[in-house]
XYZ file of C-alpha atoms in Angstrom:
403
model
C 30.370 25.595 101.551
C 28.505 26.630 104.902
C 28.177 29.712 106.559
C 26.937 30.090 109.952
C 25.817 33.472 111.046
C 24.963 35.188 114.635
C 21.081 36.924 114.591
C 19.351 39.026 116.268
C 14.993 38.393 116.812
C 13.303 41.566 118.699
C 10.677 40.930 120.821
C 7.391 41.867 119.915
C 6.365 43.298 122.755
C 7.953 46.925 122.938
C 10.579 46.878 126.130
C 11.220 43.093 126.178
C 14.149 40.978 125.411
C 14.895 39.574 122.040
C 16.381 36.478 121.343
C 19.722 35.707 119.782
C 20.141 32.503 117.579
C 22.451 30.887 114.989
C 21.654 30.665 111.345
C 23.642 27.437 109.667
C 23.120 27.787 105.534
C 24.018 25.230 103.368
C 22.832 24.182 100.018
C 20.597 27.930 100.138
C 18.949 25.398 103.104
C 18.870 27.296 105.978
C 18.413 26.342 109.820
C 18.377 27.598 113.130
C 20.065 26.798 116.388
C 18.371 28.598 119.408
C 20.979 29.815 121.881
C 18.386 30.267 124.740
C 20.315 34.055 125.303
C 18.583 36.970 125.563
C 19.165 40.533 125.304
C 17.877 44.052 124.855
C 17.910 45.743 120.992
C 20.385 48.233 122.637
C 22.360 45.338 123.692
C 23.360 44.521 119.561
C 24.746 46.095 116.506
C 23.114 44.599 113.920
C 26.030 46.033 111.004
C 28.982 44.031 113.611
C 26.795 41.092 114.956
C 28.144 41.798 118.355
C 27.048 41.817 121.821
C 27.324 45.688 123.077
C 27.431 47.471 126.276
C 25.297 50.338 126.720
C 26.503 53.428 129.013
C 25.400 53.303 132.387
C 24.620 49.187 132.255
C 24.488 47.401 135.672
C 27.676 45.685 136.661
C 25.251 42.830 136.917
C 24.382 43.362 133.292
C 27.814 43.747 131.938
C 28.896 40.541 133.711
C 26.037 38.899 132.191
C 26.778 40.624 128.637
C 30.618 39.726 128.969
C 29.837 36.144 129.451
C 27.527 36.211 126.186
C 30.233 37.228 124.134
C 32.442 34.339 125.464
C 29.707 32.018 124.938
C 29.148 33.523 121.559
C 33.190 33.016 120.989
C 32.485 29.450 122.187
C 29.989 28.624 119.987
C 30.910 30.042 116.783
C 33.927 28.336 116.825
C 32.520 25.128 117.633
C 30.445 24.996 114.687
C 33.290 26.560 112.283
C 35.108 23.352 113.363
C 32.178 21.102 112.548
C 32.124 22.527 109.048
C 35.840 22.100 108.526
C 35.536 18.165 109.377
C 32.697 17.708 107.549
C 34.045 19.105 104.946
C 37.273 17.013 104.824
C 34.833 14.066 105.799
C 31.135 14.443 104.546
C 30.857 16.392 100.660
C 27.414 15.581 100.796
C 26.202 16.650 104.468
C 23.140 18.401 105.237
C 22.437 21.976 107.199
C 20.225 19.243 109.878
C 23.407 17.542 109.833
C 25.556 20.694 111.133
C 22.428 21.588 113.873
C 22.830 17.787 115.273
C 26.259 17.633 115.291
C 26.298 21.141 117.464
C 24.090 19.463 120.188
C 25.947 16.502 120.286
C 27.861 17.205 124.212
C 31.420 18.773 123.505
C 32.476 15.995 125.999
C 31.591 13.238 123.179
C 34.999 14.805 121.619
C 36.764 16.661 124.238
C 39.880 17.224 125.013
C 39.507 16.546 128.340
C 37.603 13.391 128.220
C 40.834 12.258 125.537
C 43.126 13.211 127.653
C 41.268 11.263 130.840
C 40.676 8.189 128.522
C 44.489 8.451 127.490
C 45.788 8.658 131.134
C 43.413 5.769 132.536
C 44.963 3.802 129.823
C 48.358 4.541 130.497
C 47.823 3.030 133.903
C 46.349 -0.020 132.639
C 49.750 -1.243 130.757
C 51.554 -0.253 133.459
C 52.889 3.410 133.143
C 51.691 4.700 136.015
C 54.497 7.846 136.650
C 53.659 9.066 133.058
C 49.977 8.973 133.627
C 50.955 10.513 137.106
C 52.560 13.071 135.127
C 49.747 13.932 132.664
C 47.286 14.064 135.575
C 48.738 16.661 137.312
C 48.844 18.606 134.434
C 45.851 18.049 133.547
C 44.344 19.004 136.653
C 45.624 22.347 135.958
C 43.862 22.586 132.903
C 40.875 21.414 134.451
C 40.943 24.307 136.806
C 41.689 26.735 134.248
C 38.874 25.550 131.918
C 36.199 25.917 135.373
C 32.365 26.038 135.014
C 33.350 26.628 130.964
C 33.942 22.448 131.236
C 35.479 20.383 127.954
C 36.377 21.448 124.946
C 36.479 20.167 121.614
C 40.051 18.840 120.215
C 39.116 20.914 116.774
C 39.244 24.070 119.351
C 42.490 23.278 121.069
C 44.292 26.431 119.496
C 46.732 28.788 119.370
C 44.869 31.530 121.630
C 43.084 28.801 123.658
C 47.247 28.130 125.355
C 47.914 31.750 124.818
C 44.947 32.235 127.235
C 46.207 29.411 129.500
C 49.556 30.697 130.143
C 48.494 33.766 130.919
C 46.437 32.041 133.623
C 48.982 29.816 134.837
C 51.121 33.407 135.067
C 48.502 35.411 137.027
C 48.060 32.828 139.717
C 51.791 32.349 140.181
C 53.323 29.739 138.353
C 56.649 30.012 137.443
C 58.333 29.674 133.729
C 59.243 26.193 134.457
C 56.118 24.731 135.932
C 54.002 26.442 133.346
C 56.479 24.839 130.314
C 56.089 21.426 132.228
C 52.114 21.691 132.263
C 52.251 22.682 128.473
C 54.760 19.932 127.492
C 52.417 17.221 128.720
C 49.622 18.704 127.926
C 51.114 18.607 124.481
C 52.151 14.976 124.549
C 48.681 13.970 124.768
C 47.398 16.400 121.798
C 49.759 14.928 119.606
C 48.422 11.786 120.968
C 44.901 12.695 119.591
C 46.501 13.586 116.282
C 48.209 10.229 115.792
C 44.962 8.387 116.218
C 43.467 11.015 113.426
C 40.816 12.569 115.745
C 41.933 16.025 115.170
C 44.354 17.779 112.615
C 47.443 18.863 114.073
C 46.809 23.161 114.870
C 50.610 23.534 116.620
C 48.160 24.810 119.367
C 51.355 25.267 121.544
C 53.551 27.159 119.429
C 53.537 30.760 120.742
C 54.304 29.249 124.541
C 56.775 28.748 126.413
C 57.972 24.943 126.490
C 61.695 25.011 127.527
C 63.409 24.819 130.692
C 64.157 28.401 132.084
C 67.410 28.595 134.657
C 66.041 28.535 138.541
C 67.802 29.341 141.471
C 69.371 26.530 143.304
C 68.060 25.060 145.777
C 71.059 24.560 147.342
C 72.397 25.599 151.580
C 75.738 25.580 153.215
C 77.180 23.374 155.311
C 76.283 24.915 158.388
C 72.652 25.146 157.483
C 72.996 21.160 156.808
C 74.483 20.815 160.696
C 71.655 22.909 162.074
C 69.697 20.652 160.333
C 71.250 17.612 162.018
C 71.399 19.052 165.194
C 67.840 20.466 165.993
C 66.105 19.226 168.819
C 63.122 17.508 167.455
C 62.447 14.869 170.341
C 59.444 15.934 171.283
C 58.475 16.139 167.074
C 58.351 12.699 166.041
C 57.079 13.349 162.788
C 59.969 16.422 161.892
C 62.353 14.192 163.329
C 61.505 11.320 160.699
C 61.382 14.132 158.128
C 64.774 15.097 158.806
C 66.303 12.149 159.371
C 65.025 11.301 156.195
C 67.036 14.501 154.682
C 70.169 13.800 156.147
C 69.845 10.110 154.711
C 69.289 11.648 151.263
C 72.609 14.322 152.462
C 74.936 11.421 153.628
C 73.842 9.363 150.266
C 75.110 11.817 147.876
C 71.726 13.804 147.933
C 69.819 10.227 146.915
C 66.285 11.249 145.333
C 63.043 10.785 147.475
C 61.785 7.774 145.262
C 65.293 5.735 145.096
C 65.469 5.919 149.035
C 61.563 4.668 149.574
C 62.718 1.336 147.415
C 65.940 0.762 148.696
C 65.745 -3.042 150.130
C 68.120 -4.458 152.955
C 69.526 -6.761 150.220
C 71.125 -3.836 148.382
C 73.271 -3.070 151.535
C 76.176 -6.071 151.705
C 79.307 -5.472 152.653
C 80.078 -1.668 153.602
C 78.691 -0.877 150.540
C 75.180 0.471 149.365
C 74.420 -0.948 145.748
C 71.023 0.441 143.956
C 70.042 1.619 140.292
C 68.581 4.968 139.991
C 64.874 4.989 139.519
C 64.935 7.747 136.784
C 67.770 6.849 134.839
C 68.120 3.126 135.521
C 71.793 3.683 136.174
C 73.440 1.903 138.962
C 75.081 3.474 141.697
C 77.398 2.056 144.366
C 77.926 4.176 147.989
C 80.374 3.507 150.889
C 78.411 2.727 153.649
C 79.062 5.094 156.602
C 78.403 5.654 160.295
C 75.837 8.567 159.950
C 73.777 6.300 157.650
C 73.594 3.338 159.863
C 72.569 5.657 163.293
C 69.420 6.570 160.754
C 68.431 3.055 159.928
C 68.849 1.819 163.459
C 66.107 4.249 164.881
C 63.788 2.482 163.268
C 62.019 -0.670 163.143
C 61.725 -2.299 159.670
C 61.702 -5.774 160.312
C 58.177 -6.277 158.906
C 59.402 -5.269 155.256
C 62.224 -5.854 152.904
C 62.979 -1.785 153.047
C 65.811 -0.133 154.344
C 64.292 2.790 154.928
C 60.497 3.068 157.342
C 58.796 4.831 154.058
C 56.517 1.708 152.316
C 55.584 -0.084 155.264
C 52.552 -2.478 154.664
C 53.918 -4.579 151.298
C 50.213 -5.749 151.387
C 49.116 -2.206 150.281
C 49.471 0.173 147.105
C 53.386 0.377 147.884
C 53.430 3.831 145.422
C 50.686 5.565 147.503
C 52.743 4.948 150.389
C 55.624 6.651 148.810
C 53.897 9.336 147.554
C 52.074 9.794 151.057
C 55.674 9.664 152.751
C 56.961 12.352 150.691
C 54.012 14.803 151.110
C 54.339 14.439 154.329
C 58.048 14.752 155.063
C 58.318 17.654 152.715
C 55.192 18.880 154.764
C 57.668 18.716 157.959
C 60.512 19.784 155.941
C 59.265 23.268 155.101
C 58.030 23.955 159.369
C 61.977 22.675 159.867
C 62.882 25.645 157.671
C 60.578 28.074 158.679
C 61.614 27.548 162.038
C 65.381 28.249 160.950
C 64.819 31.074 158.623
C 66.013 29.702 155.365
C 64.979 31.692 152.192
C 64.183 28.679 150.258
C 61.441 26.188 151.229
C 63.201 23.117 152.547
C 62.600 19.685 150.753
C 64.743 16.359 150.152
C 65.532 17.930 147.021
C 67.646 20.661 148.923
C 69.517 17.867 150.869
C 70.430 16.707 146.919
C 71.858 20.337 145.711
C 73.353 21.039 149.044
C 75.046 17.836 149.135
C 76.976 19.413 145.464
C 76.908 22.767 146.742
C 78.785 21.558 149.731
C 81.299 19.398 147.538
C 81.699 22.003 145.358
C 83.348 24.324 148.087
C 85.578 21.135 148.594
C 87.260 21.808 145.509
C 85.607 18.315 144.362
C 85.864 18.276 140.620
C 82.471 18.457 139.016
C 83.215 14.940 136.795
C 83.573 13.622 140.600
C 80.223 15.484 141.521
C 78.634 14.596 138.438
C 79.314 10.808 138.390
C 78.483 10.478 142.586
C 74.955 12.053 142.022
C 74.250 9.781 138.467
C 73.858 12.451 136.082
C 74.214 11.550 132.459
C 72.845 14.569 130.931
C 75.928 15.297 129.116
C 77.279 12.157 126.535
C 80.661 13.379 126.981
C 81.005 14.317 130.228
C 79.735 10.210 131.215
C 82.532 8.796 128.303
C 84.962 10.782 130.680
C 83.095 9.423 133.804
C 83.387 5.990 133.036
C 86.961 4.790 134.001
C 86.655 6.746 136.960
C 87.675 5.048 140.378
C 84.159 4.401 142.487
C 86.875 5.273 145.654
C 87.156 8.620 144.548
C 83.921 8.917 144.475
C 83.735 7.799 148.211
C 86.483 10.217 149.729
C 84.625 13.020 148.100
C 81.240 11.757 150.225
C 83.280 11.209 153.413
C 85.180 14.629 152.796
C 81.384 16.005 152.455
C 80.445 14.262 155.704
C 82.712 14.802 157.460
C 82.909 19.088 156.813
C 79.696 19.168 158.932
C-alpha cells in the first residue's frame, strides 16, 4: 500500500523560502512530486504538516498562505484517489506510476469535461431540453468551481456539494433552485458511475434534493384587468409581452412553450385542440372572443403558428422560442414594476392566476386540475377522466368573463 506525504525543504540560504513537495512511497521506493510552492520555515509545522500563519502576516501573505492550503487540500486528495483506483485496478503499479498519473491534466477525467461530453451527446440523439437542463446546471457549477477549473470524478464528494450549496446559498439561490442544480448535477454522476469511471461516493447525500413549498405566484383578478388594460401603444414590445400573457390567461394559463408551437391547424371549429408539451396530454379549449382579438393583431401568414413567437421556420425554431420568452418575460417584469406587484411578473403568473382566479369562483379543484392538465396525482386523473370537457369551458368563460 502507498502513502503519500506533504514535506517541507529549507532553503539553504538563511532568510529564503523553502520549498514544499510531495513524497509518494511505494514498495520502500520513494519519489517526489515538486509542487512549485514556496514558503517561509515559520510558515510550517513540521509535527502537523500544515501550512501556518504567523502573527502579524501581510493580508497579502495570508491570502497567498490560505490558497496553499486549498491547493494542498486539492492535491492530496487527488493522489489519495489515484492510489485507491490503482489499487482496485493495478496490484502491481509503480511509485513512477502514481507521479505520472498526478500530472496527467485533471480535465483528462473531470467531472466537468464528463458532464460536457454527456450533454453534447444528449443533443446529438435528439434530447435537446434534457441537455438544456443539465447545462444550466452545469453552468452553475462551472461558476462555483472558478479559476480552481475541473475536477476529478474520484473527488466528487460529500464536502465538495456540502461546499457547493453553501455557495449556491450565499449568492441567493433559493431551496428549490439549489435542489434542481443538485438533482441534475446528480443525474449525470450517476451517469459516470454506470459507465464504471468512478465508484459511486453518494456525493449528494447530505443536500438538499427535494422540492421545498414556494409562494404562489399567483394575482387577483383585478391585477389581471390592469394588466389588460394598460396603455402600451406607444410600447410595442410590452404590448406583445402582454398580449402574450393574457393569451396564456384566456387559455387556462397555457405554458410559454405549448403556446410558441401551437399551429393554425389545431384551431377548427370554435375549439382549440393541442397536447401538452411536458406531459404529452391533450387538451381541448373553447375558443373565445378575447383569444381571437390577440391573434388578429398580428401577422402570421408566413408560418404555420398561431401565435407571432417562431417566425422564420427556416431557422433554429427552439432558439426562437427561447429568445421569445426571454424577452417577453424581460417586458413582463417592467409591466410589473410599473404596477407595483410584489412578485416579478412572468407567463407563469398568468398560469397560477388563471387558478387563483377560478379558485375564488368556487370552481372545484378536479375542474381546475383537469383544465390546466395536471396529472400529478393518479387518483385525482381516474376521477378526472369522465369529466364533461363543457364544464371545463364554463369554468374558463366564468374566469373570463370576472375581469
Amino acid at each position: 500500500m502507498a502513502t503519500v506525504k506533504i514535506k517541507f525543504r529549507p532553503s539553504s540560504v538563511n532568510a529564503k523560502e523553502g520549498i514544499l513537495f510531495y513524497q509518494v512511497i511505494h514498495n520502500r521506493v520513494a519519489r517526489q512530486i515538486n509542487t512549485g510552492c514556496k514558503i517561509y520555515p515559520a510558515e510550517w509545522d513540521n509535527l502537523s504538516s500544515r501550512v501556518v500563519i504567523p502573527p502579524r502576516t501581510e493580508e497579502s501573505r495570508c491570502h497567498y498562505l490560505h490558497s496553499l492550503e486549498n491547493r494542498i487540500k486539492e492535491d492530496t486528495t487527488r493522489l489519495r484517489y489515484i492510489l485507491a483506483r490503482l489499487d482496485r485496478t493495478d496490484k502491481d503499479y509503480s511509485a513512477d506510476k502514481v507521479v505520472e498519473l498526478f500530472f496527467i491534466s485533471p480535465e483528462d477525467g473531470g467531472f466537468i469535461s464528463f458532464c460536457q461530453n454527456l450533454i453534447n451527446q444528449l443533443k446529438q440523439i435528439g434530447k435537446v431540453c434534457t441537455a438544456e437542463t443539465y447545462a444550466t446546471s452545469l453552468n452553475s457549477f462551472i461558476r462555483f468551481r472558478g479559476d480552481r477549473g475541473d475536477i476529478p470524478l474520484g473527488e466528487v464528494d460529500t464536502d465538495l456539494m456540502a461546499e457547493y450549496e453553501v455557495y449556491l446559498k450565499s449568492n441567493g439561490i433559493c431551496p428549490n433552485s439549489s435542489s434542481y442544480y443538485m438533482r441534475n448535477l446528480r443525474a449525470m454522476y450517476n451517469r459516470a458511475v454506470e459507465k464504471e469511471l468512478v465508484v459511486q461516493r453518494s456525493p449528494f447525500k447530505y443536500v438538499y434534493t427535494g422540492i421545498d413549498k414556494t409562494v404562489k405566484r399567483a394575482v387577483s383578478a383585478k391585477v389581471i384587468r390592469q394588466i389588460r388594460d394598460l396603455d402600451l401603444v406607444l410600447y410595442p414590445l410590452m404590448d406583445y409581452a402582454r398580449d402574450i400573457f393574457m393569451f396564456s390567461f384566456y387559455t387556462r394559463g397555457m405554458s410559454f412553450i405549448d403556446m410558441a408551437y401551437l399551429k393554425k391547424e389545431d384551431l377548427k371549429n370554435g375549439i382549440l385542440s393541442y397536447r401538452r408539451q411536458k406531459t404529452k396530454q391533450q387538451l381541448l379549449i373553447k375558443w373565445e372572443q378575447p383569444m381571437q382579438d390577440i391573434i388578429d393583431k398580428y401577422d402570421t401568414s408566413g408560418t404555420p403558428y398561431l401565435l407571432p413567437i417562431i417566425k422564420d421556420t427556416g431557422k433554429d425554431e427552439r432558439r426562437q422560442y427561447k429568445s421569445a420568452e426571454h424577452l417577453i418575460n424581460s417586458k413582463l417584469k417592467k409591466i410589473g414594476i410599473q404596477l407595483g406587484l410584489e412578485i416579478p411578473l412572468t407567463t407563469y403568473v398568468a398560469r397560477h392566476g388563471w387558478a387563483n382566479i377560478a379558485k375564488s369562483k368556487n370552481v372545484p379543484i378536479s375542474t381546475i386540475s383537469e383544465a390546466m392538465g395536471h396529472d400529478s396525482e393518479s387518483t385525482t386523473r381516474i376521477y378526472l377522466a369522465s369529466l364533461d370537457t363543457s364544464v371545463i369551458d364554463k369554468a374558463n368563460s366564468l374566469v373570463i368573463k370576472s375581469l
